[in-house]
PDB file of C-alpha atoms and ligand atoms in Angstrom:
ATOM      1  CA  MET Y   1      93.006  77.462 117.449  1.00 32.00           C
ATOM      2  CA  SER Y   2      92.457  80.497 115.280  1.00 34.00           C
ATOM      3  CA  LEU Y   3      93.152  84.050 116.391  1.00 32.00           C
ATOM      4  CA  GLN Y   4      89.468  84.897 116.095  1.00 33.00           C
ATOM      5  CA  ILE Y   5      88.330  82.148 118.473  1.00 33.00           C
ATOM      6  CA  ILE Y   6      90.855  83.202 121.109  1.00 32.00           C
ATOM      7  CA  HIS Y   7      89.583  86.733 120.740  1.00 33.00           C
ATOM      8  CA  ALA Y   8      85.938  85.802 120.995  1.00 33.00           C
ATOM      9  CA  ARG Y   9      86.571  84.039 124.302  1.00 33.00           C
ATOM     10  CA  ALA Y  10      88.609  86.872 125.719  1.00 36.00           C
ATOM     11  CA  TYR Y  11      85.829  89.275 124.851  1.00 34.00           C
ATOM     12  CA  GLN Y  12      83.125  87.192 126.502  1.00 41.00           C
ATOM     13  CA  GLN Y  13      85.039  87.253 129.767  1.00 38.00           C
ATOM     14  CA  LYS Y  14      85.279  91.028 129.813  1.00 43.00           C
ATOM     15  CA  ASP Y  15      82.981  93.251 131.775  1.00 47.00           C
ATOM     16  CA  THR Y  16      82.007  95.970 129.310  1.00 45.00           C
ATOM     17  CA  THR Y  17      79.552  97.727 131.601  1.00 50.00           C
ATOM     18  CA  VAL Y  18      80.296 101.436 131.495  1.00 54.00           C
ATOM     19  CA  ALA Y  19      78.670 104.596 132.632  1.00 66.00           C
ATOM     20  CA  LEU Y  20      77.745 107.301 130.154  1.00 79.00           C
ATOM     21  CA  GLU Y  21      79.815 109.581 132.391  1.00 86.00           C
ATOM     22  CA  ASP Y  22      82.902 107.747 131.136  1.00 95.00           C
ATOM     23  CA  PHE Y  23      84.980 109.903 128.802  1.00 97.00           C
ATOM     24  CA  LEU Y  24      87.370 110.187 125.875  1.00 98.00           C
ATOM     25  CA  GLU Y  25      90.103 112.772 125.352  1.00 98.00           C
ATOM     26  CA  VAL Y  26      89.064 114.297 122.027  1.00 98.00           C
ATOM     27  CA  SER Y  27      91.014 116.685 119.790  1.00 97.00           C
ATOM     28  CA  GLU Y  28      88.355 117.297 117.171  1.00 96.00           C
ATOM     29  CA  PHE Y  29      85.183 115.945 115.601  1.00 97.00           C
ATOM     30  CA  TYR Y  30      83.758 116.815 112.207  1.00 95.00           C
ATOM     31  CA  CYS Y  31      81.553 115.208 109.594  1.00 97.00           C
ATOM     32  CA  ASP Y  32      80.178 115.776 106.062  1.00 96.00           C
ATOM     33  CA  THR Y  33      83.587 115.432 104.485  1.00 96.00           C
ATOM     34  CA  ILE Y  34      85.381 112.642 102.615  1.00 96.00           C
ATOM     35  CA  GLN Y  35      88.017 110.128 103.547  1.00 97.00           C
ATOM     36  CA  GLY Y  36      91.126 111.671 101.984  1.00 94.00           C
ATOM     37  CA  GLU Y  37      93.527 108.727 102.039  1.00 96.00           C
ATOM     38  CA  GLY Y  38      93.769 105.003 101.581  1.00 96.00           C
ATOM     39  CA  VAL Y  39      91.558 102.417  99.998  1.00 97.00           C
ATOM     40  CA  THR Y  40      88.312 104.262 100.808  1.00 97.00           C
ATOM     41  CA  THR Y  41      89.445 107.639  99.439  1.00 96.00           C
ATOM     42  CA  GLY Y  42      86.409 109.671  98.435  1.00 96.00           C
ATOM     43  CA  VAL Y  43      83.916 107.914 100.710  1.00 98.00           C
ATOM     44  CA  PRO Y  44      81.746 110.343 102.762  1.00 98.00           C
ATOM     45  CA  ALA Y  45      83.115 110.371 106.266  1.00 98.00           C
ATOM     46  CA  ALA Y  46      82.985 111.719 109.809  1.00 98.00           C
ATOM     47  CA  PHE Y  47      86.197 112.002 111.810  1.00 97.00           C
ATOM     48  CA  LEU Y  48      86.665 111.577 115.533  1.00 98.00           C
ATOM     49  CA  ARG Y  49      90.239 112.558 116.328  1.00 98.00           C
ATOM     50  CA  LEU Y  50      91.504 111.436 119.715  1.00 98.00           C
ATOM     51  CA  GLN Y  51      94.217 113.191 121.655  1.00 98.00           C
ATOM     52  CA  GLY Y  52      97.767 111.840 121.901  1.00 98.00           C
ATOM     53  CA  CYS Y  53     100.108 109.726 119.805  1.00 98.00           C
ATOM     54  CA  THR Y  54     102.760 107.064 120.381  1.00 98.00           C
ATOM     55  CA  LEU Y  55     105.083 108.710 117.818  1.00 98.00           C
ATOM     56  CA  ASN Y  56     106.099 112.182 116.722  1.00 97.00           C
ATOM     57  CA  CYS Y  57     106.864 111.938 113.000  1.00 97.00           C
ATOM     58  CA  VAL Y  58     108.812 114.835 111.487  1.00 96.00           C
ATOM     59  CA  TRP Y  59     106.262 115.362 108.727  1.00 94.00           C
ATOM     60  CA  CYS Y  60     103.085 114.829 110.798  1.00 96.00           C
ATOM     61  CA  ASP Y  61     100.561 117.433 109.699  1.00 91.00           C
ATOM     62  CA  SER Y  62      98.025 116.753 112.458  1.00 93.00           C
ATOM     63  CA  LYS Y  63     100.307 117.150 115.473  1.00 95.00           C
ATOM     64  CA  SER Y  64      99.157 120.677 116.214  1.00 94.00           C
ATOM     65  CA  VAL Y  65      95.666 119.161 116.566  1.00 95.00           C
ATOM     66  CA  TRP Y  66      96.247 115.829 118.361  1.00 96.00           C
ATOM     67  CA  ARG Y  67      98.572 117.383 120.939  1.00 96.00           C
ATOM     68  CA  HIS Y  68      95.592 119.225 122.385  1.00 96.00           C
ATOM     69  CA  GLY Y  69      92.168 118.049 123.382  1.00 96.00           C
ATOM     70  CA  ASN Y  70      89.338 118.154 125.812  1.00 97.00           C
ATOM     71  CA  ARG Y  71      87.678 115.548 127.951  1.00 97.00           C
ATOM     72  CA  PHE Y  72      84.223 114.637 126.619  1.00 97.00           C
ATOM     73  CA  THR Y  73      81.923 112.307 128.522  1.00 97.00           C
ATOM     74  CA  PHE Y  74      80.130 109.762 126.366  1.00 97.00           C
ATOM     75  CA  ASN Y  75      76.936 111.736 126.969  1.00 96.00           C
ATOM     76  CA  GLU Y  76      78.562 114.917 125.691  1.00 96.00           C
ATOM     77  CA  LEU Y  77      79.863 113.109 122.633  1.00 97.00           C
ATOM     78  CA  PHE Y  78      76.427 111.702 121.839  1.00 97.00           C
ATOM     79  CA  GLU Y  79      74.995 115.179 122.195  1.00 96.00           C
ATOM     80  CA  LEU Y  80      77.635 116.552 119.829  1.00 96.00           C
ATOM     81  CA  MET Y  81      76.884 113.807 117.328  1.00 97.00           C
ATOM     82  CA  ASN Y  82      73.124 114.277 117.635  1.00 97.00           C
ATOM     83  CA  ASN Y  83      73.511 117.998 117.014  1.00 97.00           C
ATOM     84  CA  ALA Y  84      75.355 117.194 113.793  1.00 97.00           C
ATOM     85  CA  ASP Y  85      72.632 114.658 112.856  1.00 97.00           C
ATOM     86  CA  LEU Y  86      75.462 112.163 112.673  1.00 98.00           C
ATOM     87  CA  PRO Y  87      73.590 108.926 113.499  1.00 97.00           C
ATOM     88  CA  ARG Y  88      71.356 109.431 110.436  1.00 97.00           C
ATOM     89  CA  LYS Y  89      74.345 110.249 108.242  1.00 98.00           C
ATOM     90  CA  LEU Y  90      76.267 107.199 109.429  1.00 98.00           C
ATOM     91  CA  HIS Y  91      73.195 105.063 108.895  1.00 97.00           C
ATOM     92  CA  GLU Y  92      72.967 106.366 105.345  1.00 98.00           C
ATOM     93  CA  GLY Y  93      76.596 105.544 104.586  1.00 97.00           C
ATOM     94  CA  GLN Y  94      79.108 108.000 106.007  1.00 98.00           C
ATOM     95  CA  HIS Y  95      82.045 106.119 107.456  1.00 98.00           C
ATOM     96  CA  LEU Y  96      83.102 106.861 111.020  1.00 98.00           C
ATOM     97  CA  VAL Y  97      86.887 107.316 110.937  1.00 98.00           C
ATOM     98  CA  LEU Y  98      88.622 107.031 114.297  1.00 98.00           C
ATOM     99  CA  THR Y  99      91.892 108.821 114.041  1.00 98.00           C
ATOM    100  CA  GLY Y 100      94.540 110.669 116.027  1.00 96.00           C
ATOM    101  CA  GLY Y 101      97.277 110.737 116.946  1.00 95.00           C
ATOM    102  CA  SER Y 102      96.839 107.189 118.037  1.00 98.00           C
ATOM    103  CA  PRO Y 103      93.234 106.176 118.767  1.00 98.00           C
ATOM    104  CA  LEU Y 104      94.337 102.873 120.297  1.00 98.00           C
ATOM    105  CA  MET Y 105      96.000 104.754 123.176  1.00 98.00           C
ATOM    106  CA  GLN Y 106      92.434 105.101 124.513  1.00 98.00           C
ATOM    107  CA  GLN Y 107      91.179 101.802 123.184  1.00 97.00           C
ATOM    108  CA  ASP Y 108      89.379 100.521 126.288  1.00 97.00           C
ATOM    109  CA  LYS Y 109      87.232 103.612 126.483  1.00 97.00           C
ATOM    110  CA  LEU Y 110      86.867 103.817 122.743  1.00 98.00           C
ATOM    111  CA  ALA Y 111      85.504 100.265 122.595  1.00 97.00           C
ATOM    112  CA  ALA Y 112      83.099 101.065 125.421  1.00 96.00           C
ATOM    113  CA  PHE Y 113      81.954 104.212 123.631  1.00 97.00           C
ATOM    114  CA  LEU Y 114      81.300 102.333 120.384  1.00 97.00           C
ATOM    115  CA  ASP Y 115      79.372  99.656 122.271  1.00 95.00           C
ATOM    116  CA  GLU Y 116      77.201 102.362 123.788  1.00 96.00           C
ATOM    117  CA  PHE Y 117      76.684 103.954 120.376  1.00 96.00           C
ATOM    118  CA  ILE Y 118      75.467 100.657 118.946  1.00 95.00           C
ATOM    119  CA  LYS Y 119      73.171 100.059 121.916  1.00 94.00           C
ATOM    120  CA  ILE Y 120      71.641 103.533 121.773  1.00 95.00           C
ATOM    121  CA  TYR Y 121      71.202 103.890 117.994  1.00 96.00           C
ATOM    122  CA  ASP Y 122      70.624 100.213 117.272  1.00 95.00           C
ATOM    123  CA  PHE Y 123      72.988  99.912 114.325  1.00 96.00           C
ATOM    124  CA  LYS Y 124      76.715  99.710 113.741  1.00 97.00           C
ATOM    125  CA  PRO Y 125      78.214 102.283 111.391  1.00 97.00           C
ATOM    126  CA  PHE Y 126      81.068 101.416 109.047  1.00 98.00           C
ATOM    127  CA  ILE Y 127      84.093 102.052 111.239  1.00 98.00           C
ATOM    128  CA  GLU Y 128      87.630 102.753 110.032  1.00 98.00           C
ATOM    129  CA  VAL Y 129      90.597 103.054 112.381  1.00 98.00           C
ATOM    130  CA  GLU Y 130      93.845 104.842 111.555  1.00 98.00           C
ATOM    131  CA  ASN Y 131      96.624 102.854 113.173  1.00 98.00           C
ATOM    132  CA  GLU Y 132     100.374 103.458 113.358  1.00 98.00           C
ATOM    133  CA  CYS Y 133     100.946  99.788 114.365  1.00 98.00           C
ATOM    134  CA  ILE Y 134     102.536 100.304 117.769  1.00 98.00           C
ATOM    135  CA  ILE Y 135      99.757  98.996 120.054  1.00 98.00           C
ATOM    136  CA  LEU Y 136      97.974  95.645 119.704  1.00 98.00           C
ATOM    137  CA  PRO Y 137      94.225  96.211 119.341  1.00 98.00           C
ATOM    138  CA  ASP Y 138      91.896  95.007 122.045  1.00 96.00           C
ATOM    139  CA  PRO Y 139      89.825  91.907 121.174  1.00 95.00           C
ATOM    140  CA  ALA Y 140      86.754  94.152 121.473  1.00 95.00           C
ATOM    141  CA  PHE Y 141      87.724  95.581 118.066  1.00 96.00           C
ATOM    142  CA  THR Y 142      88.714  92.396 116.309  1.00 95.00           C
ATOM    143  CA  SER Y 143      86.458  89.571 117.499  1.00 93.00           C
ATOM    144  CA  PHE Y 144      83.301  88.578 115.662  1.00 91.00           C
ATOM    145  CA  ARG Y 145      79.949  89.542 117.230  1.00 89.00           C
ATOM    146  CA  VAL Y 146      76.787  87.680 116.408  1.00 85.00           C
ATOM    147  CA  PHE Y 147      74.751  90.562 114.995  1.00 86.00           C
ATOM    148  CA  TYR Y 148      77.221  92.699 113.121  1.00 89.00           C
ATOM    149  CA  GLY Y 149      80.558  90.905 112.778  1.00 92.00           C
ATOM    150  CA  ARG Y 150      83.648  92.865 113.721  1.00 95.00           C
ATOM    151  CA  MET Y 151      83.527  96.270 115.388  1.00 97.00           C
ATOM    152  CA  VAL Y 152      86.195  97.659 113.055  1.00 97.00           C
ATOM    153  CA  ASP Y 153      85.438  97.261 109.372  1.00 97.00           C
ATOM    154  CA  LEU Y 154      88.717  98.625 108.053  1.00 98.00           C
ATOM    155  CA  TRP Y 155      92.177  99.081 109.549  1.00 98.00           C
ATOM    156  CA  ASN Y 156      94.127 101.827 107.837  1.00 98.00           C
ATOM    157  CA  ASN Y 157      97.544 100.837 109.102  1.00 98.00           C
ATOM    158  CA  SER Y 158     100.390 103.207 108.527  1.00 98.00           C
ATOM    159  CA  PRO Y 159     103.658 101.844 109.916  1.00 98.00           C
ATOM    160  CA  LYS Y 160     106.377 104.454 109.726  1.00 98.00           C
ATOM    161  CA  LEU Y 161     109.615 104.221 107.756  1.00 97.00           C
ATOM    162  CA  TYR Y 162     113.044 105.826 108.236  1.00 97.00           C
ATOM    163  CA  ASN Y 163     111.729 108.972 106.526  1.00 96.00           C
ATOM    164  CA  SER Y 164     109.493 109.637 109.578  1.00 97.00           C
ATOM    165  CA  GLY Y 165     112.562 110.641 111.595  1.00 97.00           C
ATOM    166  CA  ILE Y 166     111.628 108.164 114.347  1.00 98.00           C
ATOM    167  CA  LEU Y 167     114.200 105.652 115.608  1.00 98.00           C
ATOM    168  CA  ARG Y 168     113.492 102.138 114.306  1.00 98.00           C
ATOM    169  CA  LYS Y 169     113.126 100.645 117.795  1.00 98.00           C
ATOM    170  CA  TYR Y 170     110.202 102.977 118.486  1.00 98.00           C
ATOM    171  CA  ARG Y 171     108.361 102.758 115.154  1.00 98.00           C
ATOM    172  CA  TYR Y 172     108.925  99.159 113.943  1.00 98.00           C
ATOM    173  CA  LYS Y 173     106.916  96.541 115.857  1.00 98.00           C
ATOM    174  CA  PRO Y 174     106.926  93.328 113.795  1.00 98.00           C
ATOM    175  CA  ASP Y 175     104.558  91.462 116.131  1.00 98.00           C
ATOM    176  CA  VAL Y 176     101.917  94.190 115.871  1.00 98.00           C
ATOM    177  CA  ILE Y 177     102.355  94.509 112.095  1.00 98.00           C
ATOM    178  CA  LYS Y 178     101.994  90.751 111.559  1.00 98.00           C
ATOM    179  CA  TYR Y 179      98.950  90.636 113.808  1.00 98.00           C
ATOM    180  CA  MET Y 180      97.277  93.474 111.907  1.00 98.00           C
ATOM    181  CA  SER Y 181      98.047  91.833 108.578  1.00 98.00           C
ATOM    182  CA  LEU Y 182      96.419  88.560 109.621  1.00 97.00           C
ATOM    183  CA  LEU Y 183      93.174  90.308 110.540  1.00 95.00           C
ATOM    184  CA  GLY Y 184      92.247  90.414 106.875  1.00 86.00           C
ATOM    185  CA  ASN Y 185      90.477  93.782 106.812  1.00 95.00           C
ATOM    186  CA  SER Y 186      93.809  95.575 106.921  1.00 97.00           C
ATOM    187  CA  TRP Y 187      95.676  97.800 104.483  1.00 98.00           C
ATOM    188  CA  PHE Y 188      99.182  99.163 104.942  1.00 98.00           C
ATOM    189  CA  LYS Y 189      99.652 102.713 103.762  1.00 98.00           C
ATOM    190  CA  PHE Y 190     103.254 103.898 103.561  1.00 98.00           C
ATOM    191  CA  VAL Y 191     104.256 107.540 103.309  1.00 96.00           C
ATOM    192  CA  ILE Y 192     106.854 107.782 100.530  1.00 95.00           C
ATOM    193  CA  THR Y 193     109.336 110.496  99.615  1.00 91.00           C
ATOM    194  CA  TYR Y 194     111.631 110.726  96.635  1.00 85.00           C
ATOM    195  CA  GLU Y 195     114.633 111.315  98.892  1.00 83.00           C
ATOM    196  CA  GLU Y 196     114.912 107.858 100.538  1.00 83.00           C
ATOM    197  CA  ASP Y 197     114.909 104.233  99.378  1.00 93.00           C
ATOM    198  CA  ASP Y 198     111.475 103.709 100.912  1.00 96.00           C
ATOM    199  CA  TRP Y 199     110.519 100.816  98.651  1.00 97.00           C
ATOM    200  CA  GLY Y 200     113.801  99.035  99.526  1.00 97.00           C
ATOM    201  CA  GLU Y 201     112.929  99.451 103.197  1.00 97.00           C
ATOM    202  CA  ILE Y 202     109.388  98.109 102.688  1.00 98.00           C
ATOM    203  CA  LYS Y 203     110.794  95.046 100.921  1.00 98.00           C
ATOM    204  CA  LYS Y 204     113.441  94.378 103.563  1.00 98.00           C
ATOM    205  CA  ASP Y 205     111.416  95.076 106.705  1.00 98.00           C
ATOM    206  CA  PHE Y 206     107.879  94.079 105.684  1.00 98.00           C
ATOM    207  CA  LEU Y 207     107.763  91.798 102.635  1.00 98.00           C
ATOM    208  CA  GLU Y 208     110.849  89.601 103.053  1.00 98.00           C
ATOM    209  CA  PRO Y 209     110.009  88.704 106.693  1.00 98.00           C
ATOM    210  CA  GLU Y 210     106.415  88.074 105.434  1.00 98.00           C
ATOM    211  CA  LEU Y 211     104.851  90.480 107.917  1.00 98.00           C
ATOM    212  CA  ILE Y 212     102.397  91.767 105.320  1.00 98.00           C
ATOM    213  CA  ARG Y 213     101.237  90.765 101.830  1.00 98.00           C
ATOM    214  CA  LYS Y 214     102.093  92.835  98.794  1.00 98.00           C
ATOM    215  CA  ASP Y 215      98.412  93.220  97.903  1.00 98.00           C
ATOM    216  CA  GLN Y 216      97.847  95.033 101.219  1.00 98.00           C
ATOM    217  CA  ILE Y 217     100.275  97.828 100.344  1.00 98.00           C
ATOM    218  CA  ILE Y 218      99.321 101.384  99.414  1.00 98.00           C
ATOM    219  CA  LEU Y 219     102.003 103.936  98.577  1.00 98.00           C
ATOM    220  CA  MET Y 220     101.110 107.529  99.391  1.00 96.00           C
ATOM    221  CA  PRO Y 221     103.282 110.576  98.697  1.00 95.00           C
ATOM    222  CA  ARG Y 222     104.471 112.700 101.571  1.00 93.00           C
ATOM    223  CA  GLY Y 223     102.807 116.076 101.306  1.00 91.00           C
ATOM    224  CA  GLU Y 224     101.774 118.355 104.118  1.00 90.00           C
ATOM    225  CA  THR Y 225     100.980 121.010 101.518  1.00 93.00           C
ATOM    226  CA  PHE Y 226      99.684 120.785  97.955  1.00 92.00           C
ATOM    227  CA  GLU Y 227     103.064 122.037  96.688  1.00 93.00           C
ATOM    228  CA  GLU Y 228     104.946 119.287  98.466  1.00 90.00           C
ATOM    229  CA  LEU Y 229     102.437 116.634  97.420  1.00 93.00           C
ATOM    230  CA  LYS Y 230     102.927 117.603  93.772  1.00 92.00           C
ATOM    231  CA  LYS Y 231     106.702 117.338  94.215  1.00 90.00           C
ATOM    232  CA  ASN Y 232     106.472 113.722  95.449  1.00 91.00           C
ATOM    233  CA  GLN Y 233     103.499 112.276  93.627  1.00 93.00           C
ATOM    234  CA  ALA Y 234     104.968 111.519  90.189  1.00 94.00           C
ATOM    235  CA  PHE Y 235     107.800 109.588  91.795  1.00 95.00           C
ATOM    236  CA  VAL Y 236     105.424 107.667  94.068  1.00 96.00           C
ATOM    237  CA  VAL Y 237     103.019 106.766  91.229  1.00 96.00           C
ATOM    238  CA  ARG Y 238     105.990 105.420  89.251  1.00 96.00           C
ATOM    239  CA  THR Y 239     107.229 103.419  92.238  1.00 96.00           C
ATOM    240  CA  ALA Y 240     103.756 101.943  92.756  1.00 97.00           C
ATOM    241  CA  ILE Y 241     103.382 100.967  89.095  1.00 98.00           C
ATOM    242  CA  GLU Y 242     106.886  99.500  88.844  1.00 97.00           C
ATOM    243  CA  ASN Y 243     106.217  97.318  91.866  1.00 97.00           C
ATOM    244  CA  ASN Y 244     102.575  96.536  91.086  1.00 98.00           C
ATOM    245  CA  VAL Y 245     101.106  97.939  94.278  1.00 98.00           C
ATOM    246  CA  ARG Y 246      98.321 100.433  94.888  1.00 98.00           C
ATOM    247  CA  TYR Y 247      98.840 104.212  94.934  1.00 97.00           C
ATOM    248  CA  CYS Y 248      96.763 106.833  96.720  1.00 96.00           C
ATOM    249  CA  THR Y 249      97.020 110.572  96.961  1.00 93.00           C
ATOM    250  CA  ARG Y 250      96.066 112.784  99.918  1.00 91.00           C
ATOM    251  CA  GLU Y 251      92.781 114.012  98.502  1.00 89.00           C
ATOM    252  CA  HIS Y 252      92.069 116.435 101.385  1.00 90.00           C
ATOM    253  CA  ILE Y 253      95.388 118.183 100.650  1.00 90.00           C
ATOM    254  CA  VAL Y 254      94.514 118.328  96.948  1.00 87.00           C
ATOM    255  CA  LEU Y 255      91.116 119.840  97.785  1.00 88.00           C
ATOM    256  CA  TRP Y 256      91.789 121.974 100.847  1.00 85.00           C
ATOM    257  CA  ASP Y 257      95.598 122.181 101.163  1.00 81.00           C
ATOM    258  CA  THR Y 258      96.558 122.883 104.805  1.00 74.00           C
ATOM    259  CA  THR Y 259      93.104 123.690 106.184  1.00 69.00           C
ATOM    260  CA  THR Y 260      92.191 121.205 108.929  1.00 63.00           C
ATOM    261  CA  GLY Y 261      88.763 120.014 110.064  1.00 60.00           C
ATOM    262  CA  MET Y 262      87.349 119.857 106.511  1.00 60.00           C
TER     263      MET Y 262
HETATM  264  S1  SF4 A   1     101.928 108.321 113.927  1.00 58.28           S
HETATM  265 FE1  SF4 A   1     100.557 109.543 112.623  1.00 58.28          FE
HETATM  266  S2  SF4 A   1      99.580 111.005 114.017  1.00 58.28           S
HETATM  267 FE2  SF4 A   1     101.338 110.141 115.126  1.00 58.28          FE
HETATM  268  S3  SF4 A   1     103.013 111.589 114.754  1.00 58.28           S
HETATM  269 FE3  SF4 A   1     103.172 110.002 113.162  1.00 58.28          FE
HETATM  270  S4  SF4 A   1     101.961 110.806 111.418  1.00 58.28           S
HETATM  271 FE4  SF4 A   1     101.388 112.011 113.240  1.00 58.28          FE
END
């Protein structure tokens, strides 16, 4: 039996009835910008950043944002989105990027919120999820629905390497990584520095055990500031070319440096 069929059944058995008074813990929301990283770099995008993360990477440049947040009821979130004219913008092609921290820490409520969005506005936007590959996604995100297919259109997975400063036992979850890889609409974006043997680690921990495919890999330079990005990027481009995998920059850092919420 395929993964998708198991998921479809599990989803049918779930009671997804929610009240609009249900809530999400939100760190920030903004739209009319671009996706700065990964395979959809440059696509117009809106970001919903949820509070909290499973990890605490040494070079994380969003931790000052995801550590804080406020409780928003679904109604309040819809109001916020309406005020920004977001439904129209999403309908016209902006991607909705669910990010954090770790959005899957609130996945039950997040799935319920997206279901409500689709019911109210009568369409499903293109949804991307940033995922550090620690938590298995709920079937609500991965199973096929009759009218629009899968809830999540793109998984921007970013498993962390030694250079994150996180102990391996906390950041390396082979079962989750393999599961994400098999979903099909998954990319694996690795933050690379010139100081460590990051490519050696990717080969040993991800490719040799066949957790992911090489054509799912994106190498991205570490760079919390434009200066630091410049320092790493030539090395990372070379590593990507030598190993025949995709490279991406951090376009928001190139454009706006350390300013957040752009
Ligand atoms: S997993 Fe992502 S959001 Fe969480 S600490 Fe690491 S870089 Fe930051």
